[in-house]
Amino acid sequence: MSRIIYYFSGTGNSLVVARDIAEKINGQCISIPSVIHQESIKTEADMIGIVFPMYHHGVLLMIKTFINKMDNLDKKYIFGVCTYGGSPGICLKYLERIIKSHDGKLAAGFAVQMPYNYIFPSFVLKDFFNSFVLREISTEKQQKMFDYWKQKLEKICEYVQARKEGELETKAEVIEHLVGSLLRDTLQKSVWLKVAGFKGKTNLPFQESIQLMDHGFRCDNKCNGCGICSKICPVQNIKMFDGRPVWQHHCQCFACLQWCPKEAIQFGSRTAQGKRYHHPDVKLSDMMIDRG
Ligand SMILES: Cc1cc2nc3c(=O)[nH]c(=O)nc-3n(C[C@H](O)[C@H](O)[C@H](O)COP(=O)(O)O)c2cc1C
Ligand code: SF4
Ligand code: SF4
């Protein structure tokens, strides 16, 4: 019986979670960006874990594409783990729905709180759309999250090794359903695209329109042209022109901003002052994608 943990990670939180689970249940860890180019993703494993960060209260596009490409989902024990910064919402319900629409069954879904790697509004009324800053948390709070993860790891591994079913960790279901159906593709979409400085119009639903958020990225004069941003981008969204990154508008994560060794990548007007984040146990070399 083999076990595979597929993972996506922008700043290492989900990578650590995937790695720890794989080690504990004697499974193999595979990065989703390294297999996503395949026409169909086949595996002999009878147990599959899918580990990913929650983005904008939902499941990021790469995970949807990955599940679309999976073969034989109906014959597997599947569990999901989403890492999140603030609240898990109903992200795992969305995952359950996506897997079900491909004839699979999500046996269990767990949510793990980790440091937030995104921007956050400062809630100032004046110039609200330019008020977004990188969210920072204290080292103590961060360590508490990592310690809590170690405890939760035991629970998850025990649960999935016994092939139990039914656990699905969610929060504020009613509100999430309401916001999801009433505001996500309208108000939330227009606010985020405005924050990202996208001036055009798009009919894409909210989760897909996030690809356009890279209108908000630029690199400043600290850039030395090393090309690391382009190499670590999980969706090959950065091309280098004249030694500078140029974003191609199918964006997902924030990894480039967080990993640029010169802190030269900025989003909006206020990230130059903020601290960058990546999980302390993850190195830049762990983030490089081997596309075979
Ligand atoms: C584009 C983006 C959107 C995010 N949206 C949410 C969100 O809606 N709710 C939340 O709790 N955390 C959100 N986060 C925070 C991440 O889910 C969290 O920090 C996660 O652990 C990052 O995992 P990673 O290091 O594996 O990329 C978001 C992060 C990014 C980059
Ligand atoms: S990683 Fe940073 S310094 Fe290197 S090319 Fe990209 S923006 Fe420039
Ligand atoms: S361009 Fe940057 S933020 Fe966008 S997908 Fe690539 S690494 Fe992530």
CSV table of C-alpha atoms and ligand atoms in Angstrom, one decimal:
chain,number,residue,atom,x,y,z
A,1,MET,CA,0.0,0.0,0.0
A,2,SER,CA,1.6,3.3,-1.0
A,3,ARG,CA,0.9,6.8,0.1
A,4,ILE,CA,1.5,10.0,-1.6
A,5,ILE,CA,1.2,13.5,-0.3
A,6,TYR,CA,0.8,16.1,-3.1
A,7,TYR,CA,1.4,19.6,-2.0
A,8,PHE,CA,1.4,23.2,-3.2
A,9,SER,CA,3.3,25.9,-1.2
A,10,GLY,CA,4.2,29.5,-1.8
A,11,THR,CA,6.2,30.2,1.4
A,12,GLY,CA,6.8,26.8,2.9
A,13,ASN,CA,4.0,26.4,5.5
A,14,SER,CA,2.2,23.8,3.4
A,15,LEU,CA,5.5,22.2,2.4
A,16,VAL,CA,6.4,21.6,6.1
A,17,VAL,CA,3.0,20.2,6.8
A,18,ALA,CA,3.2,17.9,3.8
A,19,ARG,CA,6.8,16.8,4.7
A,20,ASP,CA,5.9,16.1,8.3
A,21,ILE,CA,2.9,14.0,7.3
A,22,ALA,CA,4.8,12.1,4.7
A,23,GLU,CA,7.6,11.2,7.1
A,24,LYS,CA,5.2,10.1,9.8
A,25,ILE,CA,3.0,7.9,7.6
A,26,ASN,CA,5.9,6.6,5.5
A,27,GLY,CA,4.7,8.3,2.3
A,28,GLN,CA,6.2,10.2,-0.6
A,29,CYS,CA,6.0,13.9,-1.0
A,30,ILE,CA,5.4,15.3,-4.5
A,31,SER,CA,5.2,19.0,-5.4
A,32,ILE,CA,2.0,19.7,-7.5
A,33,PRO,CA,3.8,22.3,-9.7
A,34,SER,CA,6.3,19.6,-10.7
A,35,VAL,CA,3.6,17.3,-12.2
A,36,ILE,CA,0.9,19.8,-13.3
A,37,HIS,CA,2.2,20.0,-16.9
A,38,GLN,CA,1.3,16.3,-17.4
A,39,GLU,CA,-1.8,15.6,-19.4
A,40,SER,CA,-3.1,13.2,-16.9
A,41,ILE,CA,-1.7,12.5,-13.4
A,42,LYS,CA,-1.7,8.8,-12.6
A,43,THR,CA,-0.6,7.2,-9.4
A,44,GLU,CA,-0.6,3.7,-8.0
A,45,ALA,CA,-0.9,5.0,-4.4
A,46,ASP,CA,-4.1,3.9,-2.6
A,47,MET,CA,-3.9,6.8,-0.1
A,48,ILE,CA,-3.5,10.4,-1.3
A,49,GLY,CA,-3.1,13.5,0.8
A,50,ILE,CA,-3.5,17.0,-0.8
A,51,VAL,CA,-1.9,19.8,1.2
A,52,PHE,CA,-2.3,23.4,0.1
A,53,PRO,CA,-2.7,27.0,1.4
A,54,MET,CA,-6.2,28.5,1.5
A,55,TYR,CA,-6.4,31.5,-0.8
A,56,HIS,CA,-9.2,34.1,-0.6
A,57,HIS,CA,-11.5,31.8,1.4
A,58,GLY,CA,-11.2,29.1,-1.2
A,59,VAL,CA,-9.2,26.5,-3.2
A,60,LEU,CA,-6.5,27.9,-5.4
A,61,LEU,CA,-6.7,27.3,-9.2
A,62,MET,CA,-3.7,25.0,-9.3
A,63,ILE,CA,-5.4,22.5,-6.9
A,64,LYS,CA,-8.5,22.5,-9.1
A,65,THR,CA,-6.4,21.9,-12.2
A,66,PHE,CA,-4.5,19.1,-10.4
A,67,ILE,CA,-7.7,17.3,-9.3
A,68,ASN,CA,-9.1,17.7,-12.9
A,69,LYS,CA,-6.1,15.8,-14.1
A,70,MET,CA,-6.0,13.0,-11.5
A,71,ASP,CA,-6.8,9.6,-12.8
A,72,ASN,CA,-8.9,6.9,-10.8
A,73,LEU,CA,-9.8,9.2,-7.9
A,74,ASP,CA,-12.7,6.8,-7.1
A,75,LYS,CA,-10.5,4.1,-5.9
A,76,LYS,CA,-8.4,6.0,-3.4
A,77,TYR,CA,-8.5,7.1,0.3
A,78,ILE,CA,-8.2,10.9,-0.1
A,79,PHE,CA,-7.6,13.4,2.7
A,80,GLY,CA,-6.9,17.1,2.4
A,81,VAL,CA,-5.1,19.6,4.6
A,82,CYS,CA,-5.4,23.3,4.1
A,83,THR,CA,-3.1,25.7,5.9
A,84,TYR,CA,-4.5,29.2,6.5
A,85,GLY,CA,-3.6,32.5,8.2
A,86,GLY,CA,-6.8,33.7,9.7
A,87,SER,CA,-9.8,31.4,9.4
A,88,PRO,CA,-10.3,28.1,7.5
A,89,GLY,CA,-13.8,29.1,6.5
A,90,ILE,CA,-15.3,26.4,4.3
A,91,CYS,CA,-12.3,25.9,2.1
A,92,LEU,CA,-12.3,22.1,2.8
A,93,LYS,CA,-16.0,21.9,1.8
A,94,TYR,CA,-15.0,23.5,-1.6
A,95,LEU,CA,-12.3,20.8,-1.9
A,96,GLU,CA,-14.8,18.1,-1.1
A,97,ARG,CA,-17.1,19.4,-3.8
A,98,ILE,CA,-14.3,19.5,-6.4
A,99,ILE,CA,-13.2,16.0,-5.6
A,100,LYS,CA,-16.8,14.7,-5.7
A,101,SER,CA,-17.3,16.2,-9.1
A,102,HIS,CA,-14.4,14.0,-10.3
A,103,ASP,CA,-15.9,10.8,-8.8
A,104,GLY,CA,-13.7,10.8,-5.7
A,105,LYS,CA,-14.5,11.2,-2.1
A,106,LEU,CA,-12.8,13.4,0.4
A,107,ALA,CA,-12.5,11.1,3.4
A,108,ALA,CA,-11.3,13.8,5.8
A,109,GLY,CA,-10.2,17.4,5.7
A,110,PHE,CA,-8.0,19.2,8.3
A,111,ALA,CA,-7.2,22.9,8.7
A,112,VAL,CA,-3.9,24.1,10.1
A,113,GLN,CA,-3.2,27.6,11.2
A,114,MET,CA,0.2,29.0,10.1
A,115,PRO,CA,1.7,32.4,9.7
A,116,TYR,CA,-0.2,34.6,7.2
A,117,ASN,CA,1.8,35.3,4.1
A,118,TYR,CA,-0.4,37.8,2.4
A,119,ILE,CA,-1.4,41.5,2.6
A,120,PHE,CA,-4.0,42.9,4.9
A,121,PRO,CA,-5.9,46.2,4.9
A,122,SER,CA,-5.0,48.8,7.5
A,123,PHE,CA,-8.6,49.9,7.6
A,124,VAL,CA,-7.9,53.6,7.1
A,125,LEU,CA,-10.7,55.3,5.3
A,126,LYS,CA,-8.6,57.7,3.4
A,127,ASP,CA,-6.8,55.9,0.5
A,128,PHE,CA,-8.2,52.5,1.6
A,129,PHE,CA,-7.1,50.7,-1.6
A,130,ASN,CA,-3.5,51.7,-1.0
A,131,SER,CA,-3.6,50.8,2.7
A,132,PHE,CA,-2.7,47.1,2.3
A,133,VAL,CA,0.4,46.0,4.2
A,134,LEU,CA,2.2,42.6,4.7
A,135,ARG,CA,0.8,41.0,7.8
A,136,GLU,CA,3.4,40.5,10.5
A,137,ILE,CA,3.2,38.4,13.6
A,138,SER,CA,5.5,38.1,16.6
A,139,THR,CA,8.1,35.3,16.8
A,140,GLU,CA,6.4,34.0,19.9
A,141,LYS,CA,3.0,33.7,18.2
A,142,GLN,CA,4.6,32.1,15.2
A,143,GLN,CA,6.4,29.5,17.4
A,144,LYS,CA,3.0,28.7,19.1
A,145,MET,CA,1.6,27.9,15.7
A,146,PHE,CA,4.5,25.6,14.9
A,147,ASP,CA,4.2,23.9,18.3
A,148,TYR,CA,0.5,23.4,17.8
A,149,TRP,CA,1.1,21.9,14.4
A,150,LYS,CA,3.4,19.2,16.0
A,151,GLN,CA,0.4,18.2,18.2
A,152,LYS,CA,-2.0,18.2,15.4
A,153,LEU,CA,0.3,16.2,13.2
A,154,GLU,CA,-0.1,13.2,15.6
A,155,LYS,CA,-3.9,13.5,15.4
A,156,ILE,CA,-4.0,13.7,11.6
A,157,CYS,CA,-1.6,10.8,11.1
A,158,GLU,CA,-3.4,8.6,13.5
A,159,TYR,CA,-6.7,9.4,11.8
A,160,VAL,CA,-5.7,8.8,8.3
A,161,GLN,CA,-3.6,5.7,9.1
A,162,ALA,CA,-6.8,4.2,10.6
A,163,ARG,CA,-8.5,5.3,7.3
A,164,LYS,CA,-11.2,6.9,9.3
A,165,GLU,CA,-13.8,9.1,7.5
A,166,GLY,CA,-16.0,12.1,8.3
A,167,GLU,CA,-13.8,14.8,9.8
A,168,LEU,CA,-14.1,18.1,7.9
A,169,GLU,CA,-12.8,21.2,9.8
A,170,THR,CA,-14.6,24.4,8.9
A,171,LYS,CA,-15.5,27.7,10.6
A,172,ALA,CA,-18.3,30.3,10.3
A,173,GLU,CA,-20.1,28.2,7.7
A,174,VAL,CA,-23.2,30.3,7.4
A,175,ILE,CA,-21.3,33.6,6.9
A,176,GLU,CA,-18.9,31.9,4.5
A,177,HIS,CA,-21.8,30.5,2.4
A,178,LEU,CA,-23.5,33.9,2.4
A,179,VAL,CA,-20.4,35.9,1.4
A,180,GLY,CA,-19.5,33.2,-1.1
A,181,SER,CA,-22.8,33.3,-2.9
A,182,LEU,CA,-23.6,37.0,-2.6
A,183,LEU,CA,-20.3,39.0,-2.5
A,184,ARG,CA,-17.4,36.9,-3.8
A,185,ASP,CA,-17.9,37.5,-7.5
A,186,THR,CA,-19.1,41.1,-7.1
A,187,LEU,CA,-17.8,43.3,-4.2
A,188,GLN,CA,-14.9,41.1,-3.2
A,189,LYS,CA,-13.7,40.7,-6.7
A,190,SER,CA,-13.8,44.4,-7.5
A,191,VAL,CA,-12.1,45.4,-4.2
A,192,TRP,CA,-9.2,42.9,-4.9
A,193,LEU,CA,-8.7,43.9,-8.5
A,194,LYS,CA,-8.7,47.6,-7.4
A,195,VAL,CA,-6.1,46.8,-4.7
A,196,ALA,CA,-4.0,45.1,-7.3
A,197,GLY,CA,-4.3,48.2,-9.6
A,198,PHE,CA,-6.1,46.3,-12.4
A,199,LYS,CA,-7.9,48.9,-14.4
A,200,GLY,CA,-9.6,46.7,-17.1
A,201,LYS,CA,-12.7,44.6,-16.9
A,202,THR,CA,-13.0,40.8,-16.5
A,203,ASN,CA,-15.8,38.4,-16.6
A,204,LEU,CA,-13.7,35.7,-14.8
A,205,PRO,CA,-15.2,34.5,-11.5
A,206,PHE,CA,-13.4,35.8,-8.5
A,207,GLN,CA,-11.1,32.8,-7.9
A,208,GLU,CA,-9.9,32.9,-11.5
A,209,SER,CA,-9.6,36.7,-11.6
A,210,ILE,CA,-7.0,36.5,-8.9
A,211,GLN,CA,-4.6,35.6,-11.7
A,212,LEU,CA,-4.7,39.3,-12.6
A,213,MET,CA,-3.5,40.4,-9.2
A,214,ASP,CA,0.0,40.6,-10.5
A,215,HIS,CA,-0.8,44.0,-12.0
A,216,GLY,CA,0.0,45.1,-8.5
A,217,PHE,CA,3.7,43.8,-8.6
A,218,ARG,CA,6.7,45.8,-9.6
A,219,CYS,CA,10.4,45.5,-8.8
A,220,ASP,CA,12.4,48.4,-7.4
A,221,ASN,CA,16.0,49.4,-8.0
A,222,LYS,CA,17.3,46.9,-5.4
A,223,CYS,CA,16.8,44.2,-8.1
A,224,ASN,CA,20.1,42.6,-9.2
A,225,GLY,CA,18.6,40.5,-12.1
A,226,CYS,CA,19.3,37.2,-10.4
A,227,GLY,CA,16.1,35.6,-11.8
A,228,ILE,CA,15.3,33.7,-8.6
A,229,CYS,CA,11.7,35.0,-8.8
A,230,SER,CA,11.3,33.5,-12.2
A,231,LYS,CA,12.7,30.2,-11.2
A,232,ILE,CA,10.6,29.7,-8.1
A,233,CYS,CA,7.3,30.8,-9.6
A,234,PRO,CA,5.1,27.7,-9.5
A,235,VAL,CA,3.1,28.7,-12.6
A,236,GLN,CA,5.9,30.2,-14.7
A,237,ASN,CA,4.3,33.6,-14.5
A,238,ILE,CA,7.5,35.6,-14.5
A,239,LYS,CA,9.6,36.1,-17.6
A,240,MET,CA,12.9,38.0,-17.4
A,241,PHE,CA,13.4,40.9,-19.8
A,242,ASP,CA,16.5,43.0,-19.7
A,243,GLY,CA,17.4,41.5,-16.3
A,244,ARG,CA,14.0,42.4,-14.8
A,245,PRO,CA,10.9,40.3,-13.9
A,246,VAL,CA,7.8,40.9,-16.0
A,247,TRP,CA,4.6,39.3,-14.8
A,248,GLN,CA,2.4,37.5,-17.2
A,249,HIS,CA,-1.1,37.7,-15.6
A,250,HIS,CA,-1.7,34.1,-14.5
A,251,CYS,CA,-0.6,34.7,-11.0
A,252,GLN,CA,-1.5,32.8,-7.8
A,253,CYS,CA,0.6,33.0,-4.7
A,254,PHE,CA,3.0,35.8,-3.5
A,255,ALA,CA,6.1,33.5,-3.4
A,256,CYS,CA,8.2,35.9,-5.6
A,257,LEU,CA,7.7,38.8,-3.3
A,258,GLN,CA,8.4,36.8,-0.2
A,259,TRP,CA,11.5,35.0,-1.5
A,260,CYS,CA,13.3,37.7,-3.5
A,261,PRO,CA,16.7,37.8,-1.8
A,262,LYS,CA,16.9,41.6,-2.3
A,263,GLU,CA,13.3,42.3,-1.1
A,264,ALA,CA,13.0,44.2,-4.4
A,265,ILE,CA,9.5,43.0,-5.3
A,266,GLN,CA,6.7,45.3,-4.1
A,267,PHE,CA,2.9,45.0,-4.2
A,268,GLY,CA,0.9,48.2,-4.1
A,269,SER,CA,2.4,51.1,-2.3
A,270,ARG,CA,3.2,49.8,1.2
A,271,THR,CA,5.1,46.5,1.1
A,272,ALA,CA,8.6,48.2,1.0
A,273,GLN,CA,8.4,48.8,4.7
A,274,GLY,CA,7.1,45.3,5.6
A,275,LYS,CA,9.1,42.2,6.7
A,276,ARG,CA,9.1,39.2,4.3
A,277,TYR,CA,8.0,35.8,5.5
A,278,HIS,CA,8.8,32.2,4.7
A,279,HIS,CA,8.7,29.2,7.0
A,280,PRO,CA,12.0,29.1,8.9
A,281,ASP,CA,12.5,25.4,8.2
A,282,VAL,CA,12.2,25.8,4.4
A,283,LYS,CA,15.1,26.9,2.2
A,284,LEU,CA,15.0,28.6,-1.1
A,285,SER,CA,16.4,25.4,-2.7
A,286,ASP,CA,13.3,23.5,-1.4
A,287,MET,CA,11.1,25.8,-3.4
A,288,MET,CA,12.8,25.2,-6.8
A,289,ILE,CA,10.5,23.3,-9.1
A,290,ASP,CA,11.8,20.2,-10.9
A,291,ARG,CA,9.5,20.0,-14.0
A,292,GLY,CA,11.3,16.9,-15.2
B,1,LIG,C1,-3.1,35.0,-2.3
B,1,LIG,C2,-3.3,34.6,-0.9
B,1,LIG,C3,-4.6,34.6,-0.4
B,1,LIG,C4,-4.8,34.2,1.0
B,1,LIG,N1,-6.1,34.1,1.5
B,1,LIG,C5,-6.3,33.7,2.7
B,1,LIG,C6,-7.6,33.7,3.3
B,1,LIG,O1,-8.6,33.9,2.6
B,1,LIG,N2,-7.7,33.3,4.6
B,1,LIG,C7,-6.7,32.9,5.4
B,1,LIG,O2,-6.9,32.6,6.5
B,1,LIG,N3,-5.4,33.0,4.9
B,1,LIG,C8,-5.2,33.4,3.6
B,1,LIG,N4,-3.9,33.4,3.1
B,1,LIG,C9,-2.8,33.0,4.0
B,1,LIG,C10,-2.3,31.6,3.6
B,1,LIG,O3,-3.3,30.7,3.4
B,1,LIG,C11,-1.4,31.0,4.7
B,1,LIG,O4,-0.4,31.9,5.1
B,1,LIG,C12,-0.7,29.7,4.3
B,1,LIG,O5,-0.3,29.0,5.4
B,1,LIG,C13,0.4,29.9,3.3
B,1,LIG,O6,0.9,28.7,3.0
B,1,LIG,P1,2.2,28.4,2.1
B,1,LIG,O7,3.4,29.0,2.9
B,1,LIG,O8,2.3,27.0,2.0
B,1,LIG,O9,2.1,29.2,0.8
B,1,LIG,C14,-3.7,33.8,1.8
B,1,LIG,C15,-2.4,33.9,1.2
B,1,LIG,C16,-2.2,34.3,-0.1
B,1,LIG,C17,-0.8,34.4,-0.7
B,2,SF4,S1,14.5,37.7,-7.3
B,2,SF4,FE1,14.5,39.8,-6.8
B,2,SF4,S2,16.5,40.6,-7.3
B,2,SF4,FE2,16.3,38.6,-8.3
B,2,SF4,S3,15.5,39.1,-10.4
B,2,SF4,FE3,13.7,38.8,-9.1
B,2,SF4,S4,13.2,40.8,-8.4
B,2,SF4,FE4,15.3,40.9,-9.1
B,3,SF4,S1,4.4,35.6,-10.1
B,3,SF4,FE1,4.9,35.6,-8.0
B,3,SF4,S2,3.0,35.7,-6.9
B,3,SF4,FE2,2.5,35.2,-9.0
B,3,SF4,S3,2.4,33.0,-9.1
B,3,SF4,FE3,4.5,33.5,-9.6
B,3,SF4,S4,5.6,33.5,-7.7
B,3,SF4,FE4,3.4,33.5,-7.2
